[in-house]
Amino acid sequence: FGKSDKGQGVKTMTKVVIVDDEFYFRQYLKSCIDWEGMGCHIAGEASDGEEGLLLVEREEPDMVILDINMPIIDGIEFSKLI
């Protein structure tokens, strides 16, 4: 996963954000995957779509892991907004 830095041969970590209203599922995702081994860094997590939009705006992640069924803004609407 890691990405090269404009041909410099330096790999940077892929920035990941998790947006899911289920606390235990977010914890599971963070613990069951060797993110660092895959060249990824969890930049943050959010518990609903509204919080997730603010997080994505602030962190500018490379990847968003997104739940579809969430309160306030669901995953489908969220994906249209980003």
PDB file of N, CA, C and O in Angstrom:
ATOM      1  N   PHE A   1       0.790  -1.189   0.000  1.00  0.00           N
ATOM      2  CA  PHE A   1       0.000   0.000   0.000  1.00  0.00           C
ATOM      3  C   PHE A   1       0.837   1.260   0.000  1.00  0.00           C
ATOM      4  O   PHE A   1       0.552   2.172  -0.714  1.00  0.00           O
ATOM      5  N   GLY A   2       1.831   1.412   0.836  1.00  0.00           N
ATOM      6  CA  GLY A   2       2.574   2.667   0.918  1.00  0.00           C
ATOM      7  C   GLY A   2       2.743   3.313  -0.444  1.00  0.00           C
ATOM      8  O   GLY A   2       2.707   2.653  -1.466  1.00  0.00           O
ATOM      9  N   LYS A   3       2.890   4.605  -0.476  1.00  0.00           N
ATOM     10  CA  LYS A   3       2.992   5.306  -1.760  1.00  0.00           C
ATOM     11  C   LYS A   3       4.345   5.982  -1.894  1.00  0.00           C
ATOM     12  O   LYS A   3       4.915   6.448  -0.924  1.00  0.00           O
ATOM     13  N   SER A   4       4.862   6.008  -3.112  1.00  0.00           N
ATOM     14  CA  SER A   4       6.146   6.664  -3.360  1.00  0.00           C
ATOM     15  C   SER A   4       5.963   8.160  -3.354  1.00  0.00           C
ATOM     16  O   SER A   4       4.933   8.684  -3.758  1.00  0.00           O
ATOM     17  N   ASP A   5       6.978   8.863  -2.932  1.00  0.00           N
ATOM     18  CA  ASP A   5       6.929  10.315  -2.831  1.00  0.00           C
ATOM     19  C   ASP A   5       7.522  10.952  -4.086  1.00  0.00           C
ATOM     20  O   ASP A   5       8.693  11.265  -4.143  1.00  0.00           O
ATOM     21  N   LYS A   6       6.703  11.104  -5.116  1.00  0.00           N
ATOM     22  CA  LYS A   6       7.055  11.808  -6.355  1.00  0.00           C
ATOM     23  C   LYS A   6       8.382  11.359  -6.966  1.00  0.00           C
ATOM     24  O   LYS A   6       9.229  12.169  -7.289  1.00  0.00           O
ATOM     25  N   GLY A   7       8.597  10.062  -7.060  1.00  0.00           N
ATOM     26  CA  GLY A   7       9.788   9.554  -7.715  1.00  0.00           C
ATOM     27  C   GLY A   7      11.053   9.639  -6.887  1.00  0.00           C
ATOM     28  O   GLY A   7      12.126   9.345  -7.375  1.00  0.00           O
ATOM     29  N   GLN A   8      10.963  10.061  -5.651  1.00  0.00           N
ATOM     30  CA  GLN A   8      12.136  10.197  -4.797  1.00  0.00           C
ATOM     31  C   GLN A   8      12.575   8.853  -4.204  1.00  0.00           C
ATOM     32  O   GLN A   8      13.613   8.781  -3.578  1.00  0.00           O
ATOM     33  N   GLY A   9      11.762   7.800  -4.385  1.00  0.00           N
ATOM     34  CA  GLY A   9      12.097   6.497  -3.847  1.00  0.00           C
ATOM     35  C   GLY A   9      11.768   6.362  -2.367  1.00  0.00           C
ATOM     36  O   GLY A   9      12.026   5.342  -1.770  1.00  0.00           O
ATOM     37  N   VAL A  10      11.199   7.388  -1.777  1.00  0.00           N
ATOM     38  CA  VAL A  10      10.827   7.364  -0.363  1.00  0.00           C
ATOM     39  C   VAL A  10       9.362   6.975  -0.259  1.00  0.00           C
ATOM     40  O   VAL A  10       8.513   7.574  -0.896  1.00  0.00           O
ATOM     41  N   LYS A  11       9.086   5.945   0.544  1.00  0.00           N
ATOM     42  CA  LYS A  11       7.696   5.534   0.728  1.00  0.00           C
ATOM     43  C   LYS A  11       7.105   6.253   1.930  1.00  0.00           C
ATOM     44  O   LYS A  11       7.731   6.343   2.976  1.00  0.00           O
ATOM     45  N   THR A  12       5.909   6.793   1.738  1.00  0.00           N
ATOM     46  CA  THR A  12       5.182   7.411   2.837  1.00  0.00           C
ATOM     47  C   THR A  12       4.021   6.503   3.200  1.00  0.00           C
ATOM     48  O   THR A  12       3.588   5.689   2.386  1.00  0.00           O
ATOM     49  N   MET A  13       3.530   6.648   4.406  1.00  0.00           N
ATOM     50  CA  MET A  13       2.427   5.822   4.863  1.00  0.00           C
ATOM     51  C   MET A  13       1.126   6.277   4.206  1.00  0.00           C
ATOM     52  O   MET A  13       0.884   7.475   4.052  1.00  0.00           O
ATOM     53  N   THR A  14       0.294   5.315   3.825  1.00  0.00           N
ATOM     54  CA  THR A  14      -1.036   5.601   3.322  1.00  0.00           C
ATOM     55  C   THR A  14      -1.905   5.987   4.513  1.00  0.00           C
ATOM     56  O   THR A  14      -2.001   5.244   5.484  1.00  0.00           O
ATOM     57  N   LYS A  15      -2.511   7.149   4.453  1.00  0.00           N
ATOM     58  CA  LYS A  15      -3.315   7.669   5.560  1.00  0.00           C
ATOM     59  C   LYS A  15      -4.746   7.143   5.449  1.00  0.00           C
ATOM     60  O   LYS A  15      -5.402   7.313   4.420  1.00  0.00           O
ATOM     61  N   VAL A  16      -5.209   6.477   6.524  1.00  0.00           N
ATOM     62  CA  VAL A  16      -6.521   5.837   6.550  1.00  0.00           C
ATOM     63  C   VAL A  16      -7.391   6.462   7.636  1.00  0.00           C
ATOM     64  O   VAL A  16      -6.925   6.730   8.741  1.00  0.00           O
ATOM     65  N   VAL A  17      -8.672   6.672   7.306  1.00  0.00           N
ATOM     66  CA  VAL A  17      -9.670   7.126   8.268  1.00  0.00           C
ATOM     67  C   VAL A  17     -10.783   6.086   8.306  1.00  0.00           C
ATOM     68  O   VAL A  17     -11.198   5.579   7.261  1.00  0.00           O
ATOM     69  N   ILE A  18     -11.248   5.760   9.512  1.00  0.00           N
ATOM     70  CA  ILE A  18     -12.344   4.813   9.699  1.00  0.00           C
ATOM     71  C   ILE A  18     -13.571   5.589  10.169  1.00  0.00           C
ATOM     72  O   ILE A  18     -13.503   6.329  11.155  1.00  0.00           O
ATOM     73  N   VAL A  19     -14.697   5.412   9.465  1.00  0.00           N
ATOM     74  CA  VAL A  19     -15.946   6.064   9.839  1.00  0.00           C
ATOM     75  C   VAL A  19     -17.013   4.984  10.005  1.00  0.00           C
ATOM     76  O   VAL A  19     -17.446   4.363   9.039  1.00  0.00           O
ATOM     77  N   ASP A  20     -17.401   4.743  11.252  1.00  0.00           N
ATOM     78  CA  ASP A  20     -18.383   3.707  11.573  1.00  0.00           C
ATOM     79  C   ASP A  20     -19.002   4.034  12.924  1.00  0.00           C
ATOM     80  O   ASP A  20     -18.290   4.432  13.845  1.00  0.00           O
ATOM     81  N   ASP A  21     -20.304   3.873  13.042  1.00  0.00           N
ATOM     82  CA  ASP A  21     -20.973   4.205  14.301  1.00  0.00           C
ATOM     83  C   ASP A  21     -20.827   3.120  15.364  1.00  0.00           C
ATOM     84  O   ASP A  21     -21.174   3.339  16.518  1.00  0.00           O
ATOM     85  N   GLU A  22     -20.290   1.971  15.008  1.00  0.00           N
ATOM     86  CA  GLU A  22     -20.103   0.870  15.959  1.00  0.00           C
ATOM     87  C   GLU A  22     -18.701   0.929  16.559  1.00  0.00           C
ATOM     88  O   GLU A  22     -17.706   0.616  15.889  1.00  0.00           O
ATOM     89  N   PHE A  23     -18.606   1.336  17.829  1.00  0.00           N
ATOM     90  CA  PHE A  23     -17.325   1.472  18.511  1.00  0.00           C
ATOM     91  C   PHE A  23     -16.501   0.188  18.439  1.00  0.00           C
ATOM     92  O   PHE A  23     -15.311   0.219  18.106  1.00  0.00           O
ATOM     93  N   TYR A  24     -17.116  -0.940  18.762  1.00  0.00           N
ATOM     94  CA  TYR A  24     -16.366  -2.198  18.815  1.00  0.00           C
ATOM     95  C   TYR A  24     -15.876  -2.634  17.437  1.00  0.00           C
ATOM     96  O   TYR A  24     -14.822  -3.251  17.308  1.00  0.00           O
ATOM     97  N   PHE A  25     -16.618  -2.297  16.392  1.00  0.00           N
ATOM     98  CA  PHE A  25     -16.155  -2.631  15.047  1.00  0.00           C
ATOM     99  C   PHE A  25     -14.944  -1.777  14.675  1.00  0.00           C
ATOM    100  O   PHE A  25     -13.986  -2.275  14.084  1.00  0.00           O
ATOM    101  N   ARG A  26     -14.957  -0.498  15.054  1.00  0.00           N
ATOM    102  CA  ARG A  26     -13.784   0.350  14.795  1.00  0.00           C
ATOM    103  C   ARG A  26     -12.561  -0.202  15.523  1.00  0.00           C
ATOM    104  O   ARG A  26     -11.463  -0.260  14.954  1.00  0.00           O
ATOM    105  N   GLN A  27     -12.745  -0.618  16.763  1.00  0.00           N
ATOM    106  CA  GLN A  27     -11.636  -1.183  17.532  1.00  0.00           C
ATOM    107  C   GLN A  27     -11.131  -2.469  16.885  1.00  0.00           C
ATOM    108  O   GLN A  27      -9.920  -2.708  16.798  1.00  0.00           O
ATOM    109  N   TYR A  28     -12.063  -3.302  16.417  1.00  0.00           N
ATOM    110  CA  TYR A  28     -11.697  -4.553  15.754  1.00  0.00           C
ATOM    111  C   TYR A  28     -10.871  -4.275  14.491  1.00  0.00           C
ATOM    112  O   TYR A  28      -9.830  -4.896  14.280  1.00  0.00           O
ATOM    113  N   LEU A  29     -11.331  -3.352  13.674  1.00  0.00           N
ATOM    114  CA  LEU A  29     -10.600  -3.019  12.447  1.00  0.00           C
ATOM    115  C   LEU A  29      -9.184  -2.549  12.747  1.00  0.00           C
ATOM    116  O   LEU A  29      -8.238  -2.910  12.058  1.00  0.00           O
ATOM    117  N   LYS A  30      -9.046  -1.728  13.771  1.00  0.00           N
ATOM    118  CA  LYS A  30      -7.724  -1.213  14.113  1.00  0.00           C
ATOM    119  C   LYS A  30      -6.795  -2.312  14.617  1.00  0.00           C
ATOM    120  O   LYS A  30      -5.590  -2.261  14.380  1.00  0.00           O
ATOM    121  N   SER A  31      -7.356  -3.327  15.279  1.00  0.00           N
ATOM    122  CA  SER A  31      -6.503  -4.345  15.902  1.00  0.00           C
ATOM    123  C   SER A  31      -6.272  -5.589  15.042  1.00  0.00           C
ATOM    124  O   SER A  31      -5.266  -6.266  15.214  1.00  0.00           O
ATOM    125  N   CYS A  32      -7.163  -5.900  14.129  1.00  0.00           N
ATOM    126  CA  CYS A  32      -7.045  -7.172  13.395  1.00  0.00           C
ATOM    127  C   CYS A  32      -6.179  -7.075  12.135  1.00  0.00           C
ATOM    128  O   CYS A  32      -5.852  -8.088  11.538  1.00  0.00           O
ATOM    129  N   ILE A  33      -5.820  -5.880  11.744  1.00  0.00           N
ATOM    130  CA  ILE A  33      -5.030  -5.684  10.528  1.00  0.00           C
ATOM    131  C   ILE A  33      -3.681  -5.088  10.901  1.00  0.00           C
ATOM    132  O   ILE A  33      -3.604  -4.175  11.727  1.00  0.00           O
ATOM    133  N   ASP A  34      -2.631  -5.595  10.302  1.00  0.00           N
ATOM    134  CA  ASP A  34      -1.292  -5.038  10.513  1.00  0.00           C
ATOM    135  C   ASP A  34      -1.143  -3.821   9.602  1.00  0.00           C
ATOM    136  O   ASP A  34      -0.573  -3.887   8.518  1.00  0.00           O
ATOM    137  N   TRP A  35      -1.701  -2.707  10.054  1.00  0.00           N
ATOM    138  CA  TRP A  35      -1.727  -1.492   9.238  1.00  0.00           C
ATOM    139  C   TRP A  35      -0.321  -1.032   8.880  1.00  0.00           C
ATOM    140  O   TRP A  35      -0.043  -0.715   7.723  1.00  0.00           O
ATOM    141  N   GLU A  36       0.550  -0.988   9.851  1.00  0.00           N
ATOM    142  CA  GLU A  36       1.914  -0.532   9.598  1.00  0.00           C
ATOM    143  C   GLU A  36       2.614  -1.455   8.613  1.00  0.00           C
ATOM    144  O   GLU A  36       3.324  -1.004   7.718  1.00  0.00           O
ATOM    145  N   GLY A  37       2.405  -2.756   8.768  1.00  0.00           N
ATOM    146  CA  GLY A  37       3.006  -3.729   7.861  1.00  0.00           C
ATOM    147  C   GLY A  37       2.520  -3.561   6.424  1.00  0.00           C
ATOM    148  O   GLY A  37       3.210  -3.934   5.486  1.00  0.00           O
ATOM    149  N   MET A  38       1.324  -2.999   6.277  1.00  0.00           N
ATOM    150  CA  MET A  38       0.767  -2.737   4.943  1.00  0.00           C
ATOM    151  C   MET A  38       1.118  -1.339   4.442  1.00  0.00           C
ATOM    152  O   MET A  38       0.654  -0.922   3.381  1.00  0.00           O
ATOM    153  N   GLY A  39       1.903  -0.608   5.227  1.00  0.00           N
ATOM    154  CA  GLY A  39       2.284   0.739   4.813  1.00  0.00           C
ATOM    155  C   GLY A  39       1.209   1.770   5.086  1.00  0.00           C
ATOM    156  O   GLY A  39       1.159   2.803   4.427  1.00  0.00           O
ATOM    157  N   CYS A  40       0.336   1.484   6.056  1.00  0.00           N
ATOM    158  CA  CYS A  40      -0.779   2.381   6.361  1.00  0.00           C
ATOM    159  C   CYS A  40      -0.687   2.923   7.776  1.00  0.00           C
ATOM    160  O   CYS A  40      -0.086   2.312   8.653  1.00  0.00           O
ATOM    161  N   HIS A  41      -1.328   4.061   7.968  1.00  0.00           N
ATOM    162  CA  HIS A  41      -1.401   4.708   9.273  1.00  0.00           C
ATOM    163  C   HIS A  41      -2.851   5.121   9.504  1.00  0.00           C
ATOM    164  O   HIS A  41      -3.451   5.774   8.643  1.00  0.00           O
ATOM    165  N   ILE A  42      -3.441   4.730  10.655  1.00  0.00           N
ATOM    166  CA  ILE A  42      -4.796   5.171  10.985  1.00  0.00           C
ATOM    167  C   ILE A  42      -4.701   6.620  11.462  1.00  0.00           C
ATOM    168  O   ILE A  42      -4.179   6.908  12.535  1.00  0.00           O
ATOM    169  N   ALA A  43      -5.201   7.527  10.645  1.00  0.00           N
ATOM    170  CA  ALA A  43      -5.107   8.953  10.946  1.00  0.00           C
ATOM    171  C   ALA A  43      -6.224   9.414  11.867  1.00  0.00           C
ATOM    172  O   ALA A  43      -6.136  10.490  12.448  1.00  0.00           O
ATOM    173  N   GLY A  44      -7.277   8.613  11.979  1.00  0.00           N
ATOM    174  CA  GLY A  44      -8.374   8.978  12.863  1.00  0.00           C
ATOM    175  C   GLY A  44      -9.577   8.104  12.623  1.00  0.00           C
ATOM    176  O   GLY A  44      -9.620   7.299  11.699  1.00  0.00           O
ATOM    177  N   GLU A  45     -10.561   8.286  13.518  1.00  0.00           N
ATOM    178  CA  GLU A  45     -11.814   7.546  13.401  1.00  0.00           C
ATOM    179  C   GLU A  45     -12.955   8.463  13.800  1.00  0.00           C
ATOM    180  O   GLU A  45     -12.771   9.397  14.580  1.00  0.00           O
ATOM    181  N   ALA A  46     -14.127   8.176  13.249  1.00  0.00           N
ATOM    182  CA  ALA A  46     -15.317   8.970  13.542  1.00  0.00           C
ATOM    183  C   ALA A  46     -16.496   8.033  13.760  1.00  0.00           C
ATOM    184  O   ALA A  46     -16.552   6.948  13.174  1.00  0.00           O
ATOM    185  N   SER A  47     -17.444   8.478  14.586  1.00  0.00           N
ATOM    186  CA  SER A  47     -18.580   7.625  14.941  1.00  0.00           C
ATOM    187  C   SER A  47     -19.854   7.957  14.182  1.00  0.00           C
ATOM    188  O   SER A  47     -20.874   7.304  14.371  1.00  0.00           O
ATOM    189  N   ASP A  48     -19.823   8.958  13.321  1.00  0.00           N
ATOM    190  CA  ASP A  48     -20.975   9.233  12.455  1.00  0.00           C
ATOM    191  C   ASP A  48     -20.489  10.005  11.227  1.00  0.00           C
ATOM    192  O   ASP A  48     -19.347  10.456  11.175  1.00  0.00           O
ATOM    193  N   GLY A  49     -21.375  10.150  10.269  1.00  0.00           N
ATOM    194  CA  GLY A  49     -20.991  10.787   9.012  1.00  0.00           C
ATOM    195  C   GLY A  49     -20.599  12.238   9.153  1.00  0.00           C
ATOM    196  O   GLY A  49     -19.664  12.707   8.500  1.00  0.00           O
ATOM    197  N   GLU A  50     -21.295  12.971  10.008  1.00  0.00           N
ATOM    198  CA  GLU A  50     -20.976  14.388  10.195  1.00  0.00           C
ATOM    199  C   GLU A  50     -19.569  14.568  10.776  1.00  0.00           C
ATOM    200  O   GLU A  50     -18.768  15.354  10.282  1.00  0.00           O
ATOM    201  N   GLU A  51     -19.267  13.794  11.805  1.00  0.00           N
ATOM    202  CA  GLU A  51     -17.932  13.818  12.401  1.00  0.00           C
ATOM    203  C   GLU A  51     -16.889  13.346  11.388  1.00  0.00           C
ATOM    204  O   GLU A  51     -15.787  13.886  11.313  1.00  0.00           O
ATOM    205  N   GLY A  52     -17.275  12.350  10.592  1.00  0.00           N
ATOM    206  CA  GLY A  52     -16.375  11.821   9.572  1.00  0.00           C
ATOM    207  C   GLY A  52     -16.009  12.845   8.522  1.00  0.00           C
ATOM    208  O   GLY A  52     -14.860  12.927   8.082  1.00  0.00           O
ATOM    209  N   LEU A  53     -16.971  13.658   8.106  1.00  0.00           N
ATOM    210  CA  LEU A  53     -16.689  14.697   7.106  1.00  0.00           C
ATOM    211  C   LEU A  53     -15.671  15.703   7.630  1.00  0.00           C
ATOM    212  O   LEU A  53     -14.762  16.110   6.900  1.00  0.00           O
ATOM    213  N   LEU A  54     -15.825  16.089   8.883  1.00  0.00           N
ATOM    214  CA  LEU A  54     -14.865  17.016   9.483  1.00  0.00           C
ATOM    215  C   LEU A  54     -13.474  16.386   9.557  1.00  0.00           C
ATOM    216  O   LEU A  54     -12.469  17.044   9.284  1.00  0.00           O
ATOM    217  N   LEU A  55     -13.432  15.106   9.908  1.00  0.00           N
ATOM    218  CA  LEU A  55     -12.159  14.392  10.001  1.00  0.00           C
ATOM    219  C   LEU A  55     -11.482  14.275   8.639  1.00  0.00           C
ATOM    220  O   LEU A  55     -10.285  14.506   8.500  1.00  0.00           O
ATOM    221  N   VAL A  56     -12.258  13.940   7.619  1.00  0.00           N
ATOM    222  CA  VAL A  56     -11.708  13.820   6.263  1.00  0.00           C
ATOM    223  C   VAL A  56     -11.189  15.174   5.778  1.00  0.00           C
ATOM    224  O   VAL A  56     -10.125  15.251   5.172  1.00  0.00           O
ATOM    225  N   GLU A  57     -11.917  16.227   6.082  1.00  0.00           N
ATOM    226  CA  GLU A  57     -11.476  17.571   5.679  1.00  0.00           C
ATOM    227  C   GLU A  57     -10.152  17.928   6.357  1.00  0.00           C
ATOM    228  O   GLU A  57      -9.252  18.474   5.736  1.00  0.00           O
ATOM    229  N   ARG A  58     -10.045  17.594   7.628  1.00  0.00           N
ATOM    230  CA  ARG A  58      -8.840  17.941   8.389  1.00  0.00           C
ATOM    231  C   ARG A  58      -7.644  17.069   8.015  1.00  0.00           C
ATOM    232  O   ARG A  58      -6.537  17.547   7.829  1.00  0.00           O
ATOM    233  N   GLU A  59      -7.859  15.758   7.889  1.00  0.00           N
ATOM    234  CA  GLU A  59      -6.756  14.814   7.686  1.00  0.00           C
ATOM    235  C   GLU A  59      -6.397  14.560   6.228  1.00  0.00           C
ATOM    236  O   GLU A  59      -5.302  14.106   5.932  1.00  0.00           O
ATOM    237  N   GLU A  60      -7.327  14.785   5.310  1.00  0.00           N
ATOM    238  CA  GLU A  60      -7.121  14.518   3.886  1.00  0.00           C
ATOM    239  C   GLU A  60      -6.532  13.118   3.669  1.00  0.00           C
ATOM    240  O   GLU A  60      -5.435  12.966   3.120  1.00  0.00           O
ATOM    241  N   PRO A  61      -7.283  12.076   4.073  1.00  0.00           N
ATOM    242  CA  PRO A  61      -6.762  10.711   3.983  1.00  0.00           C
ATOM    243  C   PRO A  61      -6.682  10.209   2.545  1.00  0.00           C
ATOM    244  O   PRO A  61      -7.351  10.720   1.643  1.00  0.00           O
ATOM    245  N   ASP A  62      -5.871   9.169   2.364  1.00  0.00           N
ATOM    246  CA  ASP A  62      -5.775   8.487   1.077  1.00  0.00           C
ATOM    247  C   ASP A  62      -6.882   7.454   0.935  1.00  0.00           C
ATOM    248  O   ASP A  62      -7.275   7.110  -0.180  1.00  0.00           O
ATOM    249  N   MET A  63      -7.370   6.950   2.079  1.00  0.00           N
ATOM    250  CA  MET A  63      -8.378   5.890   2.080  1.00  0.00           C
ATOM    251  C   MET A  63      -9.358   6.130   3.229  1.00  0.00           C
ATOM    252  O   MET A  63      -8.940   6.508   4.326  1.00  0.00           O
ATOM    253  N   VAL A  64     -10.650   5.917   2.962  1.00  0.00           N
ATOM    254  CA  VAL A  64     -11.678   5.993   4.002  1.00  0.00           C
ATOM    255  C   VAL A  64     -12.389   4.653   4.046  1.00  0.00           C
ATOM    256  O   VAL A  64     -12.886   4.180   3.031  1.00  0.00           O
ATOM    257  N   ILE A  65     -12.404   4.039   5.227  1.00  0.00           N
ATOM    258  CA  ILE A  65     -13.187   2.822   5.440  1.00  0.00           C
ATOM    259  C   ILE A  65     -14.489   3.300   6.048  1.00  0.00           C
ATOM    260  O   ILE A  65     -14.510   3.902   7.125  1.00  0.00           O
ATOM    261  N   LEU A  66     -15.591   3.027   5.362  1.00  0.00           N
ATOM    262  CA  LEU A  66     -16.851   3.697   5.632  1.00  0.00           C
ATOM    263  C   LEU A  66     -17.991   2.711   5.801  1.00  0.00           C
ATOM    264  O   LEU A  66     -18.199   1.838   4.967  1.00  0.00           O
ATOM    265  N   ASP A  67     -18.746   2.876   6.881  1.00  0.00           N
ATOM    266  CA  ASP A  67     -19.974   2.114   7.101  1.00  0.00           C
ATOM    267  C   ASP A  67     -21.083   2.749   6.262  1.00  0.00           C
ATOM    268  O   ASP A  67     -21.114   3.969   6.086  1.00  0.00           O
ATOM    269  N   ILE A  68     -21.978   1.951   5.757  1.00  0.00           N
ATOM    270  CA  ILE A  68     -23.083   2.470   4.948  1.00  0.00           C
ATOM    271  C   ILE A  68     -24.229   2.957   5.834  1.00  0.00           C
ATOM    272  O   ILE A  68     -24.802   4.010   5.603  1.00  0.00           O
ATOM    273  N   ASN A  69     -24.559   2.185   6.863  1.00  0.00           N
ATOM    274  CA  ASN A  69     -25.711   2.487   7.714  1.00  0.00           C
ATOM    275  C   ASN A  69     -25.260   3.206   8.985  1.00  0.00           C
ATOM    276  O   ASN A  69     -24.840   2.571   9.939  1.00  0.00           O
ATOM    277  N   MET A  70     -25.338   4.552   8.962  1.00  0.00           N
ATOM    278  CA  MET A  70     -24.921   5.377  10.103  1.00  0.00           C
ATOM    279  C   MET A  70     -25.935   6.484  10.338  1.00  0.00           C
ATOM    280  O   MET A  70     -26.637   6.891   9.421  1.00  0.00           O
ATOM    281  N   PRO A  71     -25.963   7.008  11.569  1.00  0.00           N
ATOM    282  CA  PRO A  71     -26.848   8.140  11.846  1.00  0.00           C
ATOM    283  C   PRO A  71     -26.302   9.438  11.250  1.00  0.00           C
ATOM    284  O   PRO A  71     -25.142   9.522  10.882  1.00  0.00           O
ATOM    285  N   ILE A  72     -27.162  10.421  11.165  1.00  0.00           N
ATOM    286  CA  ILE A  72     -26.885  11.790  10.706  1.00  0.00           C
ATOM    287  C   ILE A  72     -26.628  11.826   9.200  1.00  0.00           C
ATOM    288  O   ILE A  72     -27.432  12.328   8.450  1.00  0.00           O
ATOM    289  N   ILE A  73     -25.512  11.303   8.742  1.00  0.00           N
ATOM    290  CA  ILE A  73     -25.214  11.200   7.305  1.00  0.00           C
ATOM    291  C   ILE A  73     -24.809   9.756   7.047  1.00  0.00           C
ATOM    292  O   ILE A  73     -23.836   9.272   7.613  1.00  0.00           O
ATOM    293  N   ASP A  74     -25.583   9.060   6.202  1.00  0.00           N
ATOM    294  CA  ASP A  74     -25.231   7.660   5.939  1.00  0.00           C
ATOM    295  C   ASP A  74     -24.045   7.570   4.981  1.00  0.00           C
ATOM    296  O   ASP A  74     -23.609   8.563   4.405  1.00  0.00           O
ATOM    297  N   GLY A  75     -23.506   6.371   4.845  1.00  0.00           N
ATOM    298  CA  GLY A  75     -22.309   6.168   4.053  1.00  0.00           C
ATOM    299  C   GLY A  75     -22.467   6.515   2.585  1.00  0.00           C
ATOM    300  O   GLY A  75     -21.521   7.007   1.955  1.00  0.00           O
ATOM    301  N   ILE A  76     -23.644   6.291   2.024  1.00  0.00           N
ATOM    302  CA  ILE A  76     -23.874   6.621   0.609  1.00  0.00           C
ATOM    303  C   ILE A  76     -23.789   8.130   0.414  1.00  0.00           C
ATOM    304  O   ILE A  76     -23.092   8.623  -0.482  1.00  0.00           O
ATOM    305  N   GLU A  77     -24.519   8.874   1.245  1.00  0.00           N
ATOM    306  CA  GLU A  77     -24.472  10.334   1.147  1.00  0.00           C
ATOM    307  C   GLU A  77     -23.073  10.863   1.428  1.00  0.00           C
ATOM    308  O   GLU A  77     -22.591  11.772   0.760  1.00  0.00           O
ATOM    309  N   PHE A  78     -22.417  10.274   2.409  1.00  0.00           N
ATOM    310  CA  PHE A  78     -21.046  10.661   2.767  1.00  0.00           C
ATOM    311  C   PHE A  78     -20.126  10.521   1.556  1.00  0.00           C
ATOM    312  O   PHE A  78     -19.355  11.431   1.245  1.00  0.00           O
ATOM    313  N   SER A  79     -20.228   9.384   0.870  1.00  0.00           N
ATOM    314  CA  SER A  79     -19.347   9.152  -0.278  1.00  0.00           C
ATOM    315  C   SER A  79     -19.601  10.150  -1.399  1.00  0.00           C
ATOM    316  O   SER A  79     -18.671  10.521  -2.125  1.00  0.00           O
ATOM    317  N   LYS A  80     -20.824  10.625  -1.523  1.00  0.00           N
ATOM    318  CA  LYS A  80     -21.129  11.645  -2.521  1.00  0.00           C
ATOM    319  C   LYS A  80     -20.516  12.999  -2.141  1.00  0.00           C
ATOM    320  O   LYS A  80     -20.165  13.784  -3.014  1.00  0.00           O
ATOM    321  N   LEU A  81     -20.406  13.251  -0.846  1.00  0.00           N
ATOM    322  CA  LEU A  81     -19.901  14.538  -0.366  1.00  0.00           C
ATOM    323  C   LEU A  81     -18.380  14.650  -0.407  1.00  0.00           C
ATOM    324  O   LEU A  81     -17.847  15.749  -0.446  1.00  0.00           O
ATOM    325  N   ILE A  82     -17.708  13.508  -0.362  1.00  0.00           N
ATOM    326  CA  ILE A  82     -16.252  13.586  -0.412  1.00  0.00           C
ATOM    327  C   ILE A  82     -15.795  13.356  -1.828  1.00  0.00           C
ATOM    328  O   ILE A  82     -14.749  13.631  -2.239  1.00  0.00           O
TER     329      ILE A  82
END
